[in-house]
């Protein structure tokens, strides 16, 4: 049996995905709900990570620690090997997660009432984090046709040219759409943002989860002399299912920008990574971690194929484009004529299946659902049957 087929019991492990269904979906009894919503995987983390943490636990003192050169070099080597992006170790700044890093970048390089651009439908913290920092959010919705998304560059240029617009939060690969943006899109984003002096914050947390031979191109890689216009955020947390360990990297090639981010961290008395995060980074960005990932990717792809085939055959009104990246499927139910509240009611009450409603990613997500297929095949098949039951009974 493939080790990825093994089902781990995550109930009562302080798992948001499994133990917080009741308050999130407003249900009293969640004992038989299958959660395929929040973006973490139901696979055990790589053995190399478990062994590294066990080894560190053998030393009984857990005092103040710092990020090691070994960990940073493991990350920079990984990025060059996997994505062809050459970075200097001193360009890497650490944070407790990509979302906290986004908040730090916004706070450092914009002021209150400055504007931040986002391109919905998109990951929900892109909406919330700037607003909580008293920044204005300017939406430049993606253009959608038959489930395929493209940029509205005319509108993007117009919004970017306003005096108070300082930052663009870019989702690459795209969540929830699973799109790996092509190079021509990246180049146009760089051109427009450079022309209008808008900093690009590129969230590339899903960069390692490329499916079916697709390759990720970091926007910083093709920025050339304009690379100082870009701050890239990456992390091992999605790749290796270690979100609870809390670690992310900001790639900041510009010395002045690094100094400003460090100053912001000092203002908030932010300390470095905890000792287990440092251990984890070194472990997963290794040959053993890479081997685990190379086993994972075709499994995810096969899960997606299974979902698409069975659901669209059973419910022809449902349309699903296979993702190029991530372990998330963006499901289009608009042709069913059902409203979102009706769909969620059916899923939760009839199918007993928890998925993300599309409007969580902006009003442009109305008529869509996001399904997380990063789980053992038996659970995927169960989720498919629950989905079909919800839409056909």
Short mmCIF file of C-alpha atoms in Angstrom, two decimals:
data_model
loop_
_atom_site.label_atom_id
_atom_site.label_comp_id
_atom_site.label_asym_id
_atom_site.label_seq_id
_atom_site.Cartn_x
_atom_site.Cartn_y
_atom_site.Cartn_z
CA UNK A 1 0.00 0.00 0.00
CA UNK A 2 1.20 3.50 -0.82
CA UNK A 3 2.03 5.30 2.43
CA UNK A 4 -0.13 8.19 1.19
CA UNK A 5 -3.17 5.88 1.37
CA UNK A 6 -2.84 5.60 5.14
CA UNK A 7 -5.56 7.47 7.02
CA UNK A 8 -4.44 9.33 10.14
CA UNK A 9 -7.05 10.11 12.78
CA UNK A 10 -6.78 13.88 13.33
CA UNK A 11 -9.81 14.32 15.58
CA UNK A 12 -8.98 15.94 18.94
CA UNK A 13 -5.51 16.98 17.81
CA UNK A 14 -6.33 20.72 17.90
CA UNK A 15 -6.78 20.54 14.14
CA UNK A 16 -8.68 23.50 12.70
CA UNK A 17 -9.68 21.36 9.73
CA UNK A 18 -11.21 18.57 11.82
CA UNK A 19 -11.94 20.05 15.26
CA UNK A 20 -13.29 23.50 14.34
CA UNK A 21 -15.98 22.47 11.85
CA UNK A 22 -18.80 23.25 14.26
CA UNK A 23 -18.12 26.97 14.82
CA UNK A 24 -16.95 27.60 11.25
CA UNK A 25 -19.96 26.00 9.55
CA UNK A 26 -22.47 26.63 12.36
CA UNK A 27 -23.32 22.98 12.93
CA UNK A 28 -24.11 21.28 16.22
CA UNK A 29 -23.27 17.70 15.29
CA UNK A 30 -20.17 17.35 13.11
CA UNK A 31 -19.30 13.76 14.00
CA UNK A 32 -19.96 12.48 10.47
CA UNK A 33 -18.81 15.54 8.47
CA UNK A 34 -15.94 15.02 6.03
CA UNK A 35 -13.76 18.16 5.94
CA UNK A 36 -12.26 19.04 2.56
CA UNK A 37 -12.07 22.78 3.14
CA UNK A 38 -9.08 24.54 4.77
CA UNK A 39 -5.79 24.12 2.90
CA UNK A 40 -3.84 21.59 4.86
CA UNK A 41 -3.20 17.98 3.92
CA UNK A 42 -4.28 14.77 5.61
CA UNK A 43 -0.92 13.10 4.92
CA UNK A 44 1.75 12.45 7.50
CA UNK A 45 4.73 14.79 7.24
CA UNK A 46 7.95 13.38 5.72
CA UNK A 47 9.82 10.85 7.80
CA UNK A 48 12.98 12.96 7.53
CA UNK A 49 11.19 15.75 9.40
CA UNK A 50 9.84 13.47 12.14
CA UNK A 51 13.31 12.03 12.70
CA UNK A 52 14.91 15.48 12.80
CA UNK A 53 12.41 16.70 15.40
CA UNK A 54 12.85 13.54 17.47
CA UNK A 55 16.61 14.04 17.41
CA UNK A 56 16.24 17.63 18.59
CA UNK A 57 13.87 16.50 21.35
CA UNK A 58 16.61 14.25 22.67
CA UNK A 59 18.37 17.39 23.85
CA UNK A 60 16.29 18.47 26.87
CA UNK A 61 16.95 22.23 26.71
CA UNK A 62 14.87 24.51 24.49
CA UNK A 63 16.29 27.95 25.16
CA UNK A 64 16.53 31.01 22.93
CA UNK A 65 17.55 30.05 19.41
CA UNK A 66 18.33 31.63 16.07
CA UNK A 67 18.02 30.68 12.41
CA UNK A 68 21.05 28.69 11.34
CA UNK A 69 23.07 29.22 8.18
CA UNK A 70 22.49 25.52 7.45
CA UNK A 71 18.72 26.05 7.32
CA UNK A 72 19.01 29.15 5.15
CA UNK A 73 21.38 27.42 2.75
CA UNK A 74 19.00 24.46 2.54
CA UNK A 75 16.23 26.85 1.49
CA UNK A 76 18.30 28.80 -1.05
CA UNK A 77 19.58 25.56 -2.59
CA UNK A 78 16.02 24.25 -2.82
CA UNK A 79 14.74 27.37 -4.57
CA UNK A 80 17.56 27.27 -7.10
CA UNK A 81 17.19 23.54 -7.72
CA UNK A 82 13.38 23.49 -7.96
CA UNK A 83 12.69 26.89 -9.52
CA UNK A 84 15.93 28.18 -11.02
CA UNK A 85 15.96 31.23 -8.73
CA UNK A 86 19.40 32.18 -7.45
CA UNK A 87 19.29 34.15 -4.22
CA UNK A 88 21.88 35.25 -1.69
CA UNK A 89 21.44 33.87 1.84
CA UNK A 90 21.36 37.39 3.30
CA UNK A 91 18.30 38.17 1.16
CA UNK A 92 16.25 35.75 3.27
CA UNK A 93 14.23 37.10 6.20
CA UNK A 94 12.12 34.75 8.31
CA UNK A 95 8.63 35.09 9.68
CA UNK A 96 6.09 32.89 11.46
CA UNK A 97 3.96 32.49 8.33
CA UNK A 98 3.24 34.00 4.93
CA UNK A 99 0.17 35.88 6.19
CA UNK A 100 2.09 37.51 9.06
CA UNK A 101 4.84 38.31 6.54
CA UNK A 102 2.26 39.98 4.29
CA UNK A 103 1.12 42.09 7.24
CA UNK A 104 4.71 43.13 8.00
CA UNK A 105 5.38 44.08 4.39
CA UNK A 106 2.17 46.11 4.15
CA UNK A 107 2.93 47.89 7.41
CA UNK A 108 6.53 48.60 6.41
CA UNK A 109 6.05 49.92 2.89
CA UNK A 110 2.66 51.63 3.07
CA UNK A 111 1.04 54.09 5.45
CA UNK A 112 -2.51 54.29 6.74
CA UNK A 113 -4.98 55.12 3.96
CA UNK A 114 -2.55 54.05 1.25
CA UNK A 115 -4.07 51.56 -1.17
CA UNK A 116 -3.22 47.93 -1.87
CA UNK A 117 -4.29 46.14 -5.08
CA UNK A 118 -5.68 42.62 -5.11
CA UNK A 119 -7.11 40.55 -7.98
CA UNK A 120 -10.14 38.54 -6.80
CA UNK A 121 -11.22 35.85 -6.61
CA UNK A 122 -8.24 35.35 -4.33
CA UNK A 123 -7.09 34.05 -0.95
CA UNK A 124 -9.23 35.76 1.69
CA UNK A 125 -6.45 37.28 3.89
CA UNK A 126 -5.55 39.49 0.92
CA UNK A 127 -8.82 41.30 1.66
CA UNK A 128 -8.65 41.29 5.44
CA UNK A 129 -5.04 41.99 6.38
CA UNK A 130 -4.73 45.37 4.61
CA UNK A 131 -8.11 46.52 5.95
CA UNK A 132 -7.14 45.65 9.51
CA UNK A 133 -4.06 47.80 9.03
CA UNK A 134 -6.28 50.69 7.87
CA UNK A 135 -5.19 50.43 4.25
CA UNK A 136 -7.60 50.75 1.36
CA UNK A 137 -8.11 47.65 -0.77
CA UNK A 138 -8.48 48.26 -4.51
CA UNK A 139 -9.95 45.31 -6.37
CA UNK A 140 -8.95 44.56 -9.94
CA UNK A 141 -11.01 41.42 -10.60
CA UNK A 142 -9.60 38.75 -12.85
CA UNK A 143 -11.45 38.21 -16.12
CA UNK A 144 -13.17 34.83 -16.14
CA UNK A 145 -14.47 32.92 -19.14
CA UNK A 146 -15.54 29.29 -18.84
CA UNK A 147 -13.56 28.97 -15.63
CA UNK A 148 -10.33 30.32 -17.16
CA UNK A 149 -8.86 33.46 -15.59
CA UNK A 150 -6.81 36.24 -17.13
CA UNK A 151 -5.66 39.67 -15.96
CA UNK A 152 -7.47 42.88 -16.87
CA UNK A 153 -4.26 44.79 -17.52
CA UNK A 154 -5.97 47.95 -18.72
CA UNK A 155 -7.79 48.27 -15.41
CA UNK A 156 -4.73 47.11 -13.47
CA UNK A 157 -2.63 49.88 -15.04
CA UNK A 158 -5.33 52.45 -14.33
CA UNK A 159 -5.60 51.48 -10.65
CA UNK A 160 -1.82 51.26 -10.25
CA UNK A 161 -1.33 54.79 -11.55
CA UNK A 162 -3.22 56.45 -8.67
CA UNK A 163 -0.95 58.36 -6.28
CA UNK A 164 -2.02 56.50 -3.15
CA UNK A 165 -1.57 52.98 -4.57
CA UNK A 166 1.68 51.55 -3.19
CA UNK A 167 1.51 47.76 -3.20
CA UNK A 168 0.17 44.83 -5.24
CA UNK A 169 -0.40 41.49 -3.50
CA UNK A 170 0.09 38.84 -6.17
CA UNK A 171 -1.04 35.22 -5.72
CA UNK A 172 1.31 32.99 -7.75
CA UNK A 173 0.38 30.16 -8.20
CA UNK A 174 -3.18 31.33 -7.83
CA UNK A 175 -5.37 30.29 -4.94
CA UNK A 176 -8.18 29.28 -5.43
CA UNK A 177 -7.86 28.87 -9.21
CA UNK A 178 -4.76 26.66 -9.27
CA UNK A 179 -3.21 28.77 -12.05
CA UNK A 180 0.52 28.98 -12.70
CA UNK A 181 0.72 32.42 -14.29
CA UNK A 182 2.62 32.39 -17.61
CA UNK A 183 5.75 34.41 -18.17
CA UNK A 184 4.04 37.00 -20.38
CA UNK A 185 1.66 37.81 -17.51
CA UNK A 186 4.55 38.13 -15.06
CA UNK A 187 6.42 40.47 -17.38
CA UNK A 188 3.39 42.72 -17.85
CA UNK A 189 2.84 42.90 -14.09
CA UNK A 190 6.47 43.91 -13.62
CA UNK A 191 6.24 46.53 -16.38
CA UNK A 192 3.08 48.16 -15.03
CA UNK A 193 4.18 48.10 -11.39
CA UNK A 194 7.58 49.52 -12.24
CA UNK A 195 6.03 52.29 -14.34
CA UNK A 196 3.72 53.26 -11.49
CA UNK A 197 6.20 52.65 -8.65
CA UNK A 198 4.09 49.91 -7.06
CA UNK A 199 5.84 47.30 -4.95
CA UNK A 200 5.02 43.67 -5.84
CA UNK A 201 4.42 41.34 -2.92
CA UNK A 202 4.39 37.88 -4.50
CA UNK A 203 2.83 35.13 -2.38
CA UNK A 204 4.37 31.95 -3.81
CA UNK A 205 3.55 29.57 -0.97
CA UNK A 206 2.16 26.97 -3.42
CA UNK A 207 5.21 27.13 -5.71
CA UNK A 208 6.40 23.61 -4.91
CA UNK A 209 3.01 22.01 -5.60
CA UNK A 210 3.25 21.96 -9.39
CA UNK A 211 1.30 19.20 -11.12
CA UNK A 212 1.66 17.22 -14.36
CA UNK A 213 5.08 18.57 -15.31
CA UNK A 214 4.16 22.24 -14.96
CA UNK A 215 7.03 24.41 -13.77
CA UNK A 216 6.87 27.39 -11.47
CA UNK A 217 8.51 30.65 -12.57
CA UNK A 218 9.12 33.00 -9.62
CA UNK A 219 8.30 36.54 -10.68
CA UNK A 220 11.58 37.65 -9.12
CA UNK A 221 13.45 35.30 -11.46
CA UNK A 222 12.43 37.19 -14.59
CA UNK A 223 12.42 40.69 -13.08
CA UNK A 224 16.09 41.22 -14.02
CA UNK A 225 17.25 44.71 -13.01
CA UNK A 226 13.79 45.35 -11.53
CA UNK A 227 14.03 42.56 -8.94
CA UNK A 228 14.15 45.14 -6.14
CA UNK A 229 10.54 45.90 -7.12
CA UNK A 230 9.59 42.43 -5.81
CA UNK A 231 9.41 40.81 -2.38
CA UNK A 232 8.67 37.09 -2.62
CA UNK A 233 7.11 35.06 0.18
CA UNK A 234 7.63 31.29 0.27
CA UNK A 235 7.29 28.58 2.90
CA UNK A 236 7.61 24.83 3.42
CA UNK A 237 4.30 24.74 5.25
CA UNK A 238 1.96 23.92 2.36
CA UNK A 239 4.52 21.74 0.59
CA UNK A 240 5.20 19.44 3.54
CA UNK A 241 2.00 19.89 5.58
CA UNK A 242 3.66 21.64 8.53
CA UNK A 243 1.55 24.80 8.92
CA UNK A 244 1.44 24.24 12.68
CA UNK A 245 5.22 24.64 12.89
CA UNK A 246 4.88 28.22 11.61
CA UNK A 247 7.71 29.29 9.34
CA UNK A 248 7.97 31.39 6.18
CA UNK A 249 10.63 33.20 4.20
CA UNK A 250 10.68 36.64 2.64
CA UNK A 251 13.13 36.97 -0.25
CA UNK A 252 14.23 40.61 -0.24
CA UNK A 253 17.12 41.45 -2.60
CA UNK A 254 17.17 45.17 -1.77
CA UNK A 255 19.34 46.13 1.24
CA UNK A 256 17.24 49.15 2.15
CA UNK A 257 14.00 47.17 2.12
CA UNK A 258 15.57 44.48 4.32
CA UNK A 259 16.65 47.11 6.83
CA UNK A 260 13.13 48.54 6.94
CA UNK A 261 11.58 45.11 7.47
CA UNK A 262 14.04 44.35 10.26
CA UNK A 263 13.17 47.68 11.87
CA UNK A 264 9.47 46.82 11.67
CA UNK A 265 10.16 43.45 13.31
CA UNK A 266 12.08 45.18 16.11
CA UNK A 267 9.20 47.62 16.64
CA UNK A 268 6.92 44.66 17.31
CA UNK A 269 9.53 42.83 19.40
CA UNK A 270 9.39 39.91 16.98
CA UNK A 271 11.87 37.20 17.76
CA UNK A 272 13.30 34.65 15.36
CA UNK A 273 11.94 31.24 14.51
CA UNK A 274 11.32 28.73 17.24
CA UNK A 275 13.88 25.96 17.42
CA UNK A 276 11.57 23.35 15.87
CA UNK A 277 10.91 25.55 12.83
CA UNK A 278 14.62 25.90 12.20
CA UNK A 279 15.04 22.15 12.51
CA UNK A 280 12.12 21.59 10.14
CA UNK A 281 13.47 23.88 7.41
CA UNK A 282 16.79 22.07 7.33
CA UNK A 283 15.09 18.66 7.26
CA UNK A 284 12.44 19.13 4.59
CA UNK A 285 14.61 21.02 2.11
CA UNK A 286 16.78 17.94 1.73
CA UNK A 287 17.05 15.07 -0.72
CA UNK A 288 14.72 13.01 1.46
CA UNK A 289 12.17 15.82 1.55
CA UNK A 290 12.36 16.17 -2.21
CA UNK A 291 11.79 12.44 -2.67
CA UNK A 292 8.65 12.67 -0.50
CA UNK A 293 7.38 15.58 -2.59
CA UNK A 294 8.00 13.73 -5.86
CA UNK A 295 5.83 10.89 -4.54
CA UNK A 296 3.14 13.31 -3.44
CA UNK A 297 2.64 15.28 -6.67
CA UNK A 298 1.39 12.46 -8.95
CA UNK A 299 -0.87 11.26 -6.13
CA UNK A 300 -2.47 14.71 -5.93
CA UNK A 301 -2.85 14.80 -9.70
CA UNK A 302 -4.58 11.41 -9.70
CA UNK A 303 -6.92 12.59 -6.93
CA UNK A 304 -7.89 15.58 -9.06
CA UNK A 305 -8.49 13.41 -12.12
CA UNK A 306 -10.75 11.15 -10.07
CA UNK A 307 -12.81 14.04 -8.70
CA UNK A 308 -13.20 15.68 -12.10
CA UNK A 309 -14.17 12.48 -13.89
CA UNK A 310 -16.71 11.19 -11.40
CA UNK A 311 -18.38 14.45 -10.42
CA UNK A 312 -18.73 15.88 -13.93
CA UNK A 313 -20.02 12.56 -15.27
CA UNK A 314 -22.61 12.34 -12.51
CA UNK A 315 -23.58 16.04 -12.65
CA UNK A 316 -23.01 17.45 -16.16
CA UNK A 317 -23.88 20.98 -14.97
CA UNK A 318 -20.72 20.97 -12.82
CA UNK A 319 -17.53 22.19 -14.51
CA UNK A 320 -14.04 21.70 -13.09
CA UNK A 321 -10.79 22.78 -14.73
CA UNK A 322 -7.83 20.80 -13.44
CA UNK A 323 -5.40 22.89 -11.44
CA UNK A 324 -1.86 23.37 -12.70
CA UNK A 325 -0.67 23.82 -9.13
CA UNK A 326 -1.85 23.47 -5.50
CA UNK A 327 -4.00 20.63 -4.18
CA UNK A 328 -7.17 22.68 -4.55
CA UNK A 329 -9.95 22.36 -7.10
CA UNK A 330 -12.15 25.33 -8.09
CA UNK A 331 -15.58 23.87 -8.83
CA UNK A 332 -18.06 25.80 -11.00
CA UNK A 333 -21.71 25.00 -10.19
CA UNK A 334 -23.28 28.05 -11.84
CA UNK A 335 -25.13 26.00 -14.46
CA UNK A 336 -27.08 24.20 -11.73
CA UNK A 337 -28.98 27.41 -11.04
CA UNK A 338 -28.49 26.95 -7.30
CA UNK A 339 -27.55 29.81 -5.01
CA UNK A 340 -24.59 29.56 -2.66
CA UNK A 341 -26.68 29.22 0.47
CA UNK A 342 -28.64 26.37 -1.14
CA UNK A 343 -25.44 24.61 -2.20
CA UNK A 344 -23.85 24.90 1.23
CA UNK A 345 -27.07 23.67 2.86
CA UNK A 346 -27.11 20.61 0.60
CA UNK A 347 -23.41 19.87 1.13
CA UNK A 348 -23.53 20.18 4.90
CA UNK A 349 -26.97 18.73 5.64
CA UNK A 350 -27.33 16.10 2.89
CA UNK A 351 -23.80 15.22 1.82
CA UNK A 352 -22.23 15.94 5.21
CA UNK A 353 -19.29 17.46 3.35
CA UNK A 354 -17.49 20.68 4.29
CA UNK A 355 -16.13 22.71 1.35
CA UNK A 356 -15.16 26.38 1.05
CA UNK A 357 -17.90 28.62 -0.42
CA UNK A 358 -16.64 30.64 -3.38
CA UNK A 359 -17.60 34.04 -1.97
CA UNK A 360 -14.98 33.57 0.73
CA UNK A 361 -12.56 34.57 -2.06
CA UNK A 362 -14.56 37.61 -3.09
CA UNK A 363 -17.89 38.18 -4.78
CA UNK A 364 -16.24 37.00 -8.02
CA UNK A 365 -16.21 33.51 -6.46
CA UNK A 366 -20.01 33.34 -6.36
CA UNK A 367 -21.07 30.12 -8.09
CA UNK A 368 -17.88 28.25 -7.17
CA UNK A 369 -16.64 25.94 -4.43
CA UNK A 370 -13.09 25.13 -3.37
CA UNK A 371 -12.28 21.50 -2.65
CA UNK A 372 -9.08 20.29 -1.00
CA UNK A 373 -8.09 16.89 -2.44
CA UNK A 374 -4.88 16.45 -0.42
CA UNK A 375 -6.01 13.36 1.41
CA UNK A 376 -5.87 9.57 1.04
CA UNK A 377 -7.69 8.10 -1.97
CA UNK A 378 -10.35 6.47 0.19
CA UNK A 379 -11.30 9.89 1.60
CA UNK A 380 -11.37 11.40 -1.88
CA UNK A 381 -13.80 8.73 -3.05
CA UNK A 382 -15.93 9.33 0.04
CA UNK A 383 -15.93 13.07 -0.70
CA UNK A 384 -16.96 12.46 -4.30
CA UNK A 385 -19.91 10.33 -3.22
CA UNK A 386 -20.99 12.89 -0.65
CA UNK A 387 -20.77 15.68 -3.23
CA UNK A 388 -22.87 13.76 -5.77
CA UNK A 389 -25.42 12.88 -3.09
CA UNK A 390 -25.73 16.55 -2.10
CA UNK A 391 -26.45 17.65 -5.66
CA UNK A 392 -28.72 14.79 -6.75
CA UNK A 393 -31.01 14.17 -3.77
#
